[in-house]
XYZ file of C-alpha atoms in Angstrom:
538
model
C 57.413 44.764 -25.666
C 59.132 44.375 -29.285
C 57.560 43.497 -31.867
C 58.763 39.976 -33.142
C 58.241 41.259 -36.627
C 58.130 44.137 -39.014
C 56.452 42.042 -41.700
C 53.355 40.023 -41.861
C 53.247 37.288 -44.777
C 52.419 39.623 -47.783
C 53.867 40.348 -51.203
C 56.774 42.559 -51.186
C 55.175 44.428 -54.170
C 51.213 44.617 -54.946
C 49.973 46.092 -58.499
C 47.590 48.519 -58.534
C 44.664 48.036 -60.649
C 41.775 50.247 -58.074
C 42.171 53.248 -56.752
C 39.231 54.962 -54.379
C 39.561 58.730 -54.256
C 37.297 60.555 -51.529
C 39.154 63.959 -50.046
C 38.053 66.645 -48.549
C 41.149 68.310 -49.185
C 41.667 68.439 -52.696
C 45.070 70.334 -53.112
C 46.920 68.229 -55.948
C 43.832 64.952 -56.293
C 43.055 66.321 -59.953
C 47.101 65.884 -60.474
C 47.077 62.612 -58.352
C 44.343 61.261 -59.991
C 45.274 61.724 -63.790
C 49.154 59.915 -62.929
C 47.034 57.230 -61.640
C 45.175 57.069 -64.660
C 47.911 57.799 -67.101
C 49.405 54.291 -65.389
C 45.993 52.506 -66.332
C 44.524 52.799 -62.814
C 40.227 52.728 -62.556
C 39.289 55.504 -60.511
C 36.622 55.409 -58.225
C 35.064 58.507 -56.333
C 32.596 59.719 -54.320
C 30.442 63.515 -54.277
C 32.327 66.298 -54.279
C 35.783 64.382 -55.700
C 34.060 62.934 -58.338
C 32.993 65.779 -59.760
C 36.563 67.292 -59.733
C 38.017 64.776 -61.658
C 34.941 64.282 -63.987
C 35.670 68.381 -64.581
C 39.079 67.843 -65.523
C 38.526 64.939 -68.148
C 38.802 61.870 -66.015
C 36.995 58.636 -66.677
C 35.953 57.949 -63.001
C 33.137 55.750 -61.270
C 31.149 56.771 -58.805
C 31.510 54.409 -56.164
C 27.246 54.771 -55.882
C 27.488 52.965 -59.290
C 29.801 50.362 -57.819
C 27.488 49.704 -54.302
C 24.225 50.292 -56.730
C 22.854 52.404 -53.749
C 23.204 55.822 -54.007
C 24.101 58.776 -51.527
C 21.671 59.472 -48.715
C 21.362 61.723 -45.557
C 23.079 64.404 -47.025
C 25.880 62.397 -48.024
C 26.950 61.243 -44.416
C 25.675 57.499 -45.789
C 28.232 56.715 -49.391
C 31.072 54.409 -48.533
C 29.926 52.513 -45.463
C 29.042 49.521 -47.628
C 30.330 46.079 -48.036
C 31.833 46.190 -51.385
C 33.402 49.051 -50.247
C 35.304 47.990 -47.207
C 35.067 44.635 -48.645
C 37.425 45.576 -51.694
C 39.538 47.210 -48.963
C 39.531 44.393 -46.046
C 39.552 41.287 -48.107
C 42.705 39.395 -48.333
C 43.965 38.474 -51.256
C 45.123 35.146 -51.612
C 42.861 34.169 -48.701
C 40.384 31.336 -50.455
C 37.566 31.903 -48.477
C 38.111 35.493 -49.104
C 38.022 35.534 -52.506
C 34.782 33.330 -52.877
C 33.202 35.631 -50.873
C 34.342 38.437 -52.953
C 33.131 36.451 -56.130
C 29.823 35.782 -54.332
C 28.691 39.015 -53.822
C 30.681 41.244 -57.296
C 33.216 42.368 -54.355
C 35.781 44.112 -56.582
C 39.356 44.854 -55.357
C 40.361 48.352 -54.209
C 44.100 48.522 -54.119
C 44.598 52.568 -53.092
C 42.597 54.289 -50.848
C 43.105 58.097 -51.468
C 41.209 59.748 -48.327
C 41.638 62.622 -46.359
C 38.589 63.543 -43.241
C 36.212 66.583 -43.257
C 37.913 69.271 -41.955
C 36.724 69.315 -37.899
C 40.044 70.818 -36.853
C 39.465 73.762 -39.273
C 36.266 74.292 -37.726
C 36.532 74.110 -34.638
C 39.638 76.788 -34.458
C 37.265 78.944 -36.495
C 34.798 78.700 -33.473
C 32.264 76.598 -35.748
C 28.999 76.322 -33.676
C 28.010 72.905 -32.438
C 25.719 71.688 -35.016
C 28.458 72.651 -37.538
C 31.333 71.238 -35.884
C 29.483 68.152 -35.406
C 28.406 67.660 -39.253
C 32.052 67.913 -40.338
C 32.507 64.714 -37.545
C 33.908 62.547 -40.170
C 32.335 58.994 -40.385
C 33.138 57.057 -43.191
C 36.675 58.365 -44.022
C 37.955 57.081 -40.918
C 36.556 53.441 -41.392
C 38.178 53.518 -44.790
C 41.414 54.720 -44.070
C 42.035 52.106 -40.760
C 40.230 49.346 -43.333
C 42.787 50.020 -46.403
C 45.747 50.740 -43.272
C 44.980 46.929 -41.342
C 44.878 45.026 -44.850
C 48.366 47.012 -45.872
C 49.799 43.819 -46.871
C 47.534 43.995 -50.037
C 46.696 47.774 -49.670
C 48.087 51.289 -50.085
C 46.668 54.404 -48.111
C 47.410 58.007 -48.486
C 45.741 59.996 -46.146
C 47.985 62.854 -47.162
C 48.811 64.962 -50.635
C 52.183 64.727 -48.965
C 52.533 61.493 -49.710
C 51.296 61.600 -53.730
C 54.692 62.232 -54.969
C 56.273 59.019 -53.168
C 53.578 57.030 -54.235
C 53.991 57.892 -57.832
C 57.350 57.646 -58.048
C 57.274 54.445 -56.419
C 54.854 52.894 -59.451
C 57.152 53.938 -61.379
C 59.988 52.120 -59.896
C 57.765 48.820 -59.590
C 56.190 48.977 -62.823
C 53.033 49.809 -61.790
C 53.297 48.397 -57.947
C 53.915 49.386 -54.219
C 56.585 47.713 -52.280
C 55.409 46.482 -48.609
C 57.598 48.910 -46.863
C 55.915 52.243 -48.477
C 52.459 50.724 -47.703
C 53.337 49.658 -43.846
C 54.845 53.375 -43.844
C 51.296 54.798 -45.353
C 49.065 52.369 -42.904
C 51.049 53.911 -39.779
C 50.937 57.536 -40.999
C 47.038 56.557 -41.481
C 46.284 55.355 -38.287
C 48.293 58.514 -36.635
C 46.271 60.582 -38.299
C 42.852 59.142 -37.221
C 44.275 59.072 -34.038
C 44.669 62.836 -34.161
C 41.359 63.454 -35.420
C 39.738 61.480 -33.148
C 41.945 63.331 -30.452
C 40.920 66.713 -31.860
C 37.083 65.573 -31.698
C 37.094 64.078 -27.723
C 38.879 67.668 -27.130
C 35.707 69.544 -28.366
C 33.814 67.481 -26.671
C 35.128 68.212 -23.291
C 35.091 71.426 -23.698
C 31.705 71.673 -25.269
C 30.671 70.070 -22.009
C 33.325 71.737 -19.814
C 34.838 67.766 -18.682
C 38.353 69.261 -17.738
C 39.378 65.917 -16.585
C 38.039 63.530 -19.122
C 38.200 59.920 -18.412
C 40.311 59.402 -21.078
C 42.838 62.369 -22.525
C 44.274 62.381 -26.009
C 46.327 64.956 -27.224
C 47.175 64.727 -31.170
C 49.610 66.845 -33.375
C 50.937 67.415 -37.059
C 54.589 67.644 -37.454
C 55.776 70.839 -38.253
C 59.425 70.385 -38.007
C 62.271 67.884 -37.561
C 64.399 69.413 -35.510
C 68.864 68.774 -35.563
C 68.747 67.986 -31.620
C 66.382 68.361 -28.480
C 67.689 70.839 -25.282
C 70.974 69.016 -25.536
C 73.096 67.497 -29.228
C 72.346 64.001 -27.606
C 68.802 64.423 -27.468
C 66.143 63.969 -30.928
C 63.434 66.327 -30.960
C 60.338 67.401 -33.229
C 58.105 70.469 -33.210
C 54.048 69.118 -33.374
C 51.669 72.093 -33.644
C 48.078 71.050 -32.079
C 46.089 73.173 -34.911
C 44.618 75.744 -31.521
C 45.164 79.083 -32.731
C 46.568 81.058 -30.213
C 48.401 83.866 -30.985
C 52.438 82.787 -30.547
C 55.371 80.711 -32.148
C 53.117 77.735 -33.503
C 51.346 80.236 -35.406
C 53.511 82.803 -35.746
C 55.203 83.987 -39.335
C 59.094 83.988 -39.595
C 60.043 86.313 -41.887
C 63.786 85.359 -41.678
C 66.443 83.466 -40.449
C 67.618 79.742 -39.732
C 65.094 77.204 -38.544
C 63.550 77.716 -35.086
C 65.505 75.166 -32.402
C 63.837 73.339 -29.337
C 65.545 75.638 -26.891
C 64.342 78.431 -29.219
C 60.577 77.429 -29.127
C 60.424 76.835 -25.651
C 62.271 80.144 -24.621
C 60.029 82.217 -27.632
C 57.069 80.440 -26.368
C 57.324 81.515 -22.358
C 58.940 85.186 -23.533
C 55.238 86.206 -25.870
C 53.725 84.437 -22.887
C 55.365 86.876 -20.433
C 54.673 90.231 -22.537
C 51.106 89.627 -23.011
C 50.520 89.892 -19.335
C 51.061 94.031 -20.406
C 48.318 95.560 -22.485
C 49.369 97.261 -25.443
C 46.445 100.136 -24.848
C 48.582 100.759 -21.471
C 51.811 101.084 -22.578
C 54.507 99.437 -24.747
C 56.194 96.569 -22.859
C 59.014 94.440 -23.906
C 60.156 91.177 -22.391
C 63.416 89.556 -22.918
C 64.431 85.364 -21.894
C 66.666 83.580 -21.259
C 66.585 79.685 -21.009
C 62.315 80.236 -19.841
C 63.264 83.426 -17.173
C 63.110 86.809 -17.881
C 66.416 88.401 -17.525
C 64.430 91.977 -17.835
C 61.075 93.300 -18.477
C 59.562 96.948 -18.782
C 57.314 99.427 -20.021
C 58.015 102.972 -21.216
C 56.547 105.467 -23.096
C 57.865 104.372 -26.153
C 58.581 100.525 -27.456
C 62.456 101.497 -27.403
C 62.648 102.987 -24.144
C 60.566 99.720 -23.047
C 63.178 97.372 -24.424
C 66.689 99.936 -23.141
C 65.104 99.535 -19.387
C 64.201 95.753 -19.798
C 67.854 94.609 -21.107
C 69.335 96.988 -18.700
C 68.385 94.839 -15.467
C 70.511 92.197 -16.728
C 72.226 92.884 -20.160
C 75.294 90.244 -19.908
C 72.389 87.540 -19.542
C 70.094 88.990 -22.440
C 73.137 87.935 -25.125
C 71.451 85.404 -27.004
C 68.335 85.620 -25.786
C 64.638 86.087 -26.748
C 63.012 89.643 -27.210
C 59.395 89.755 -26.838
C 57.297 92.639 -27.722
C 53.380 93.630 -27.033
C 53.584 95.809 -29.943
C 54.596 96.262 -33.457
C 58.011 96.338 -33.840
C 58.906 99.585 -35.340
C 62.655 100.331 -36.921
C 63.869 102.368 -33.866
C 63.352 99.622 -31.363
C 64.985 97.247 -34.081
C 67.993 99.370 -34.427
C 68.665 99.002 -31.044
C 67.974 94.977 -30.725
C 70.417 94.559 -33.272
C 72.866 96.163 -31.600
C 73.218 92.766 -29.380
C 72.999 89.317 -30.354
C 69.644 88.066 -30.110
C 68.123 84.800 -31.264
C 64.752 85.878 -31.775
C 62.427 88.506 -31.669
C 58.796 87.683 -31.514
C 56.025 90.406 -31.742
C 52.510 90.978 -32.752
C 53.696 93.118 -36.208
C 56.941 94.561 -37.052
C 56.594 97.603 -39.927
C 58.831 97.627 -43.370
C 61.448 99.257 -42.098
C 62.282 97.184 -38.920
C 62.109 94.128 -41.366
C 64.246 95.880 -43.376
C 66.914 96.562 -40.389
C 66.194 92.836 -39.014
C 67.064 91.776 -42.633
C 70.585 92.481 -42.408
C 71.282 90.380 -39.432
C 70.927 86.600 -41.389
C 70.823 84.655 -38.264
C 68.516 86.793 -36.106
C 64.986 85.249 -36.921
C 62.002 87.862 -36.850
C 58.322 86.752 -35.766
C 54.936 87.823 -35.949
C 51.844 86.113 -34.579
C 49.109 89.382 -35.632
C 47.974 89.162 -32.178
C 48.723 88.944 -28.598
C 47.810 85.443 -26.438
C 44.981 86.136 -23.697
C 46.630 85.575 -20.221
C 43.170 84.722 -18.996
C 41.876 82.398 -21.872
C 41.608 78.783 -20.177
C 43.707 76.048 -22.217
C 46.157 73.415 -20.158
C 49.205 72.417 -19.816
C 51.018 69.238 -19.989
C 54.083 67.650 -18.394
C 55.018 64.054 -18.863
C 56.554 61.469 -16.146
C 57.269 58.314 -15.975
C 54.265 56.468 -17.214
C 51.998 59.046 -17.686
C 51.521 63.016 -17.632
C 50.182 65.444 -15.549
C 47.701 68.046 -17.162
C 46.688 71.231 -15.239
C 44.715 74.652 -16.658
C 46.438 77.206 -17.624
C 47.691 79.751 -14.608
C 45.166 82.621 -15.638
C 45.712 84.382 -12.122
C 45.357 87.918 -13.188
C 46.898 90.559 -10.582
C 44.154 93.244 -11.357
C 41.034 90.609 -10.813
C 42.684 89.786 -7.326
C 41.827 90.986 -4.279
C 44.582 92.504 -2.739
C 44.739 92.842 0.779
C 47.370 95.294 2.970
C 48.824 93.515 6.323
C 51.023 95.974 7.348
C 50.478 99.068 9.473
C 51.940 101.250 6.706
C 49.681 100.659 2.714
C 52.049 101.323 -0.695
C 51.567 104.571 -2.341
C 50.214 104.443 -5.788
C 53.754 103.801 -7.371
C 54.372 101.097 -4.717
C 50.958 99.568 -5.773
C 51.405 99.585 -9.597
C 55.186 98.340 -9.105
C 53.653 95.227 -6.714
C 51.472 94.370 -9.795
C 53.918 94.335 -12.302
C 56.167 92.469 -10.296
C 53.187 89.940 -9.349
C 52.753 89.597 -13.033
C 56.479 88.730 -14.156
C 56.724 86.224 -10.894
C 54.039 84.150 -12.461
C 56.651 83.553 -15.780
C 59.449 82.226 -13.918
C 60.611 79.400 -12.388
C 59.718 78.663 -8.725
C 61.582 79.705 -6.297
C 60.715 83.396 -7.764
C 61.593 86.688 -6.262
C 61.146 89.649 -8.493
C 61.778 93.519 -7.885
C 60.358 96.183 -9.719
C 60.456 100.056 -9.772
C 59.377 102.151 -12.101
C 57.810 100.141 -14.386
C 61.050 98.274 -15.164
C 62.381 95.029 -13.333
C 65.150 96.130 -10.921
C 66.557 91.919 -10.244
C 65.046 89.094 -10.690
C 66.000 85.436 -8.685
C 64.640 82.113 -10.164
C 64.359 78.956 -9.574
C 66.572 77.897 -6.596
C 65.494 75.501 -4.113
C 65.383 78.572 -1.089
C 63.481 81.231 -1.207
C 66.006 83.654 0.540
C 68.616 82.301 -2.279
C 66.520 83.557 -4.811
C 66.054 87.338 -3.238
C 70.011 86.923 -3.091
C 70.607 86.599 -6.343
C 67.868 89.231 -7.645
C 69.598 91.420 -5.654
C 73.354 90.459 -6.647
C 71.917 90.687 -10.213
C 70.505 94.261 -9.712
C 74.004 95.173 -7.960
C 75.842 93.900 -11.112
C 73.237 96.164 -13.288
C 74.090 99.131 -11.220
C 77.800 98.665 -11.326
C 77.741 98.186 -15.443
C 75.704 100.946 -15.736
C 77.700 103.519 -13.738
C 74.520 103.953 -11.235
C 75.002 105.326 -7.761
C 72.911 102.162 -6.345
C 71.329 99.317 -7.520
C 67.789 99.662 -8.318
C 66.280 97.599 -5.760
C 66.742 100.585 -3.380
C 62.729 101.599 -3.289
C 61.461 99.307 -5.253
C 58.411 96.733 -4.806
C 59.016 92.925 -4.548
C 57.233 89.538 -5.201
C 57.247 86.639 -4.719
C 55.525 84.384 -6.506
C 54.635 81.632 -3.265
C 54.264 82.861 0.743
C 57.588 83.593 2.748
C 57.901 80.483 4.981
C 60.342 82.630 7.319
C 60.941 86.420 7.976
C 64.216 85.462 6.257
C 63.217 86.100 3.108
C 61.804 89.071 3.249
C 64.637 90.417 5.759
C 67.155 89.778 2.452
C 64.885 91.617 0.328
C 64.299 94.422 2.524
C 68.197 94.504 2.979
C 68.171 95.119 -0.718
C 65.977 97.853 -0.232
C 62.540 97.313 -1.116
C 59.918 99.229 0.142
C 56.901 97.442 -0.136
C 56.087 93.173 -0.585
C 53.558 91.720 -2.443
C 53.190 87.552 -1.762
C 49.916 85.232 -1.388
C 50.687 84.666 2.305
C 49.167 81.614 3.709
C 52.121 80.634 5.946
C 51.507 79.824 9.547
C 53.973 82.422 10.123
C 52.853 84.890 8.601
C 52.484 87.219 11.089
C 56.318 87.027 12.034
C 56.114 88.064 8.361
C 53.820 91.018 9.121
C 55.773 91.735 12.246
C 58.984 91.965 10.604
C 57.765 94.511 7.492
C 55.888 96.477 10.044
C 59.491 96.878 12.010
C 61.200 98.266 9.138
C 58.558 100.782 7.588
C 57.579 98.159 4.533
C 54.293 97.569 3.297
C 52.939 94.104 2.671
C 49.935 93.081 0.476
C 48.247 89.472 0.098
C 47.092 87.683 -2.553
C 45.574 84.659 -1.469
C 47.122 83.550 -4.782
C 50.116 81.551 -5.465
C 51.424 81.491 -9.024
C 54.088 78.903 -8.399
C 55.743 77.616 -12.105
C 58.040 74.457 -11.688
């Protein structure tokens, strides 16, 4: 439903005579807080703020002086008093409001300067509970949603952001705020509130392990505005949740242009993918396109790693995302360079592959100082028309399953270690997935079409294509493992892949035909294992 109207009957500009400073985080308040003064603004305070501006030379009150009750409970009891919210809530050129306000010394507050104990700080630094609790905010929320309803006579900031506008907009109106800049503070204020209280209900559930809380927030701080969304017609925005896991919301850039939508979303499911491999294993390198892998491997060596993962597919790796479960040293870079690459995102890179990545202006370099944990529990979210879906992460981890053979013939040890790795790379891409591996390296991969015999197809066509730009004598499906990532509804399926030659199948079976399935690998000499698991990703 629109709203009939922007404005409410207010003043287009209000002076401001009070301001009420109480911030937790105090980057820039000392600086705030002396233009305010220098303009002939009173300055009231509370605790820990007033004693950073009383440090620095500033005549401020304590806003104890102003209530005549002083701090109690450890300071969790300070603002929640009426001439408090009173000098925040009243309205102005409301009569009755005013003789109330003259009733009881009720003295105007015209800027509210608050920003809220820092819970989201804590609780990614895995603050214990009674911890995380005290920094629950209390009063800082009921001041900032006070001072942001009454914005027709009242200016928030719940920001050091927004100092600079607000001082340069006194300036412009002699001392005043104009109604637009306040309704713009008030909604930034109550977005923020609503993210803090989103962060705390969060906590909560997982404190007491609700994964399907009767109500689900989810709250974010913008971290970039973004030219367009997947497509030039579409806006877009990156929001960062403040959860620390290792990968692009935390990760540093060290270079390059600014990160687009398609970028995010393709780095994001790329570090995803490579942190399935263990770095004390073996080096491992991943490399997407549009949220598939178009190769991954692991070598010996981080370069040999990334030469066998862009060698299943190298025409689709142009442009695409390089992922890396280990630092990024300059050999390896060399070689990335070589092709155009939007981004490579690994745990470290040394001084020398910066160095090399320097040279390439457009290529962006990231490091996150860690790899994600595939089996850390976290969701996922997908919206649809009025509403979204949430789900837990898919922490199915091939070497905590219990695999089970079905065929008359069991893999050898390669065949066993090549039906894991494929298992693992099925989970990252999209459903319908079929995925052959040998050697440690993915031989073709199929994704996402709406058959599953389609989708051993085109791995196969793909691997074909590989061989043939290569100069290989056969495509390097021929004894490999395959996977796929949901049962084989028909012998069809695995038929094609066999026809590609693979050797051995790992799927989740489950299929009331599974043992025309069974009976059909048993025929041709191929060994089958089961899951029981089904890592489907839509």
């Amino acid at each position: 439903m629109a709203v009939a109207s922007k404005k409410i009957p207010a003043p287009d500009l209000v002076e401001i005579k009070t301001a009420l400073l109480s911030v937790s985080d105090k980057s820039g308040v000392v600086e705030f807080a002396s233009a305010l003064a220098a303009r002939g603004i009173r300055l009231l305070s509370t605790g820990g703020t007033h004693k950073a501006l009383a440090d620095a030379g500033l005549q401020v009150t304590d806003v104890s002086a102003v209530t005549g009750f002083p701090e109690i409970m450890d300071g969790r009891v300070k603002t929640l008093h009426p001439k408090v919210h009173g000098g925040l809530l009243a309205i102005r050129d409301d009569e009755e409001h005013q003789v109330a306000m003259r009733e009881h010394g009720i003295d105007g507050i015209d800027l509210a300067v608050i920003n809220l104990y820092p819970f989201e700080e804590v609780r990614a630094a895995g603050g214990d509970y009674p911890t995380t609790v005290e920094n629950i905010d209390i009063g800082g929320p009921a001041m900032i949603r006070a001072a942001a309803k009454n914005h027709a006579y009242v200016a928030v900031a719940t920001d050091p952001e927004d100092y600079g506008a607000i001082t340069e907009a006194l300036d412009a109106g002699n001392g005043a705020l104009p109604y637009a800049l306040r309704e713009t503070l008030a909604a930034r204020a109550y977005a923020r509130t609503a993210a803090y209280d989103a962060a705390i209900s969060g906590w909560f559930a997982e404190a007491l392990e609700i994964e399907n809380p009767r109500h689900r927030t989810l709250g974010g701080t913008l971290r970039q505005e973004m030219r367009y969304g997947e497509n030039p017609h579409q806006s877009a925005a990156f929001y960062v949740t403040g959860d620390k896991r290792p990968g692009v919301a935390n990760a540093v850039q060290h270079q390059g242009k600014q990160l687009s939508y398609n970028n995010i979303n393709d780095t994001d499911a790329a570090f995803e993918l490579v942190a399935e491999f263990s770095p004390e294993i073996a080096p491992a390198c991943a490399i997407i396109k549009h949220a598939n892998p178009c190769g991954v491997a692991r070598a010996d060596t981080l370069v040999e790693a990334y030469h066998r993962a862009l060698s299943c597919d190298n025409q689709s790796a142009f442009g695409g995302i390089v992922a890396l479960n280990q630092t990024l040293d300059s050999e390896t870079a060399g070689e990335i360079v070589k092709l155009f690459t939007e981004v490579i995102i690994a745990p470290d890179a040394d001084e020398e592959a910066k160095a090399i990545i320097a040279a390439k202006k457009n290529l962006r370099l990231l490091t996150t100082g860690a790899l994600p944990d595939p089996r850390a529990k976290g969701f996922n979210m997908k919206t649809v028309a009025g509403g979204f879906l949430v789900q837990g992460r898919d922490t199915a981890m091939i070497d905590e399953i219990e695999l089970k053979v079905v065929t008359e013939r069991a893999p050898s040890e390669r065949e066993l270690e090549d039906l894991k790795m494929a298992f693992a790379i099925a989970k990252h891409v999209k459903s319908n997935a079929i995925v052959y591996v040998k050697d440690g390296q993915t031989a073709g991969i199929g994704a996402g079409q709406m058959s599953r015999i389609d989708s051993a197809r085109i791995a196969a066509l793909k691997a074909e294509d590989a061989a043939k730009a290569a100069g290989w004598p056969e495509p390097m499906t021929r004894g490999s493992a395959v996977a796929s990532e949901a049962f084989f509804p028909f012998a069809d399926g695995l038929l094609s892949a066999v026809a590609a030659g693979a050797t051995a199948v790992i799927q989740p079976g489950g299929s009331i035909r599974d043992q025309e399935v069974i009976d059909a690998a048993n025929a041709n000499g191929v060994a089958m294992v089961f899951t029981g698991t089904r890592t489907f990703r839509h």
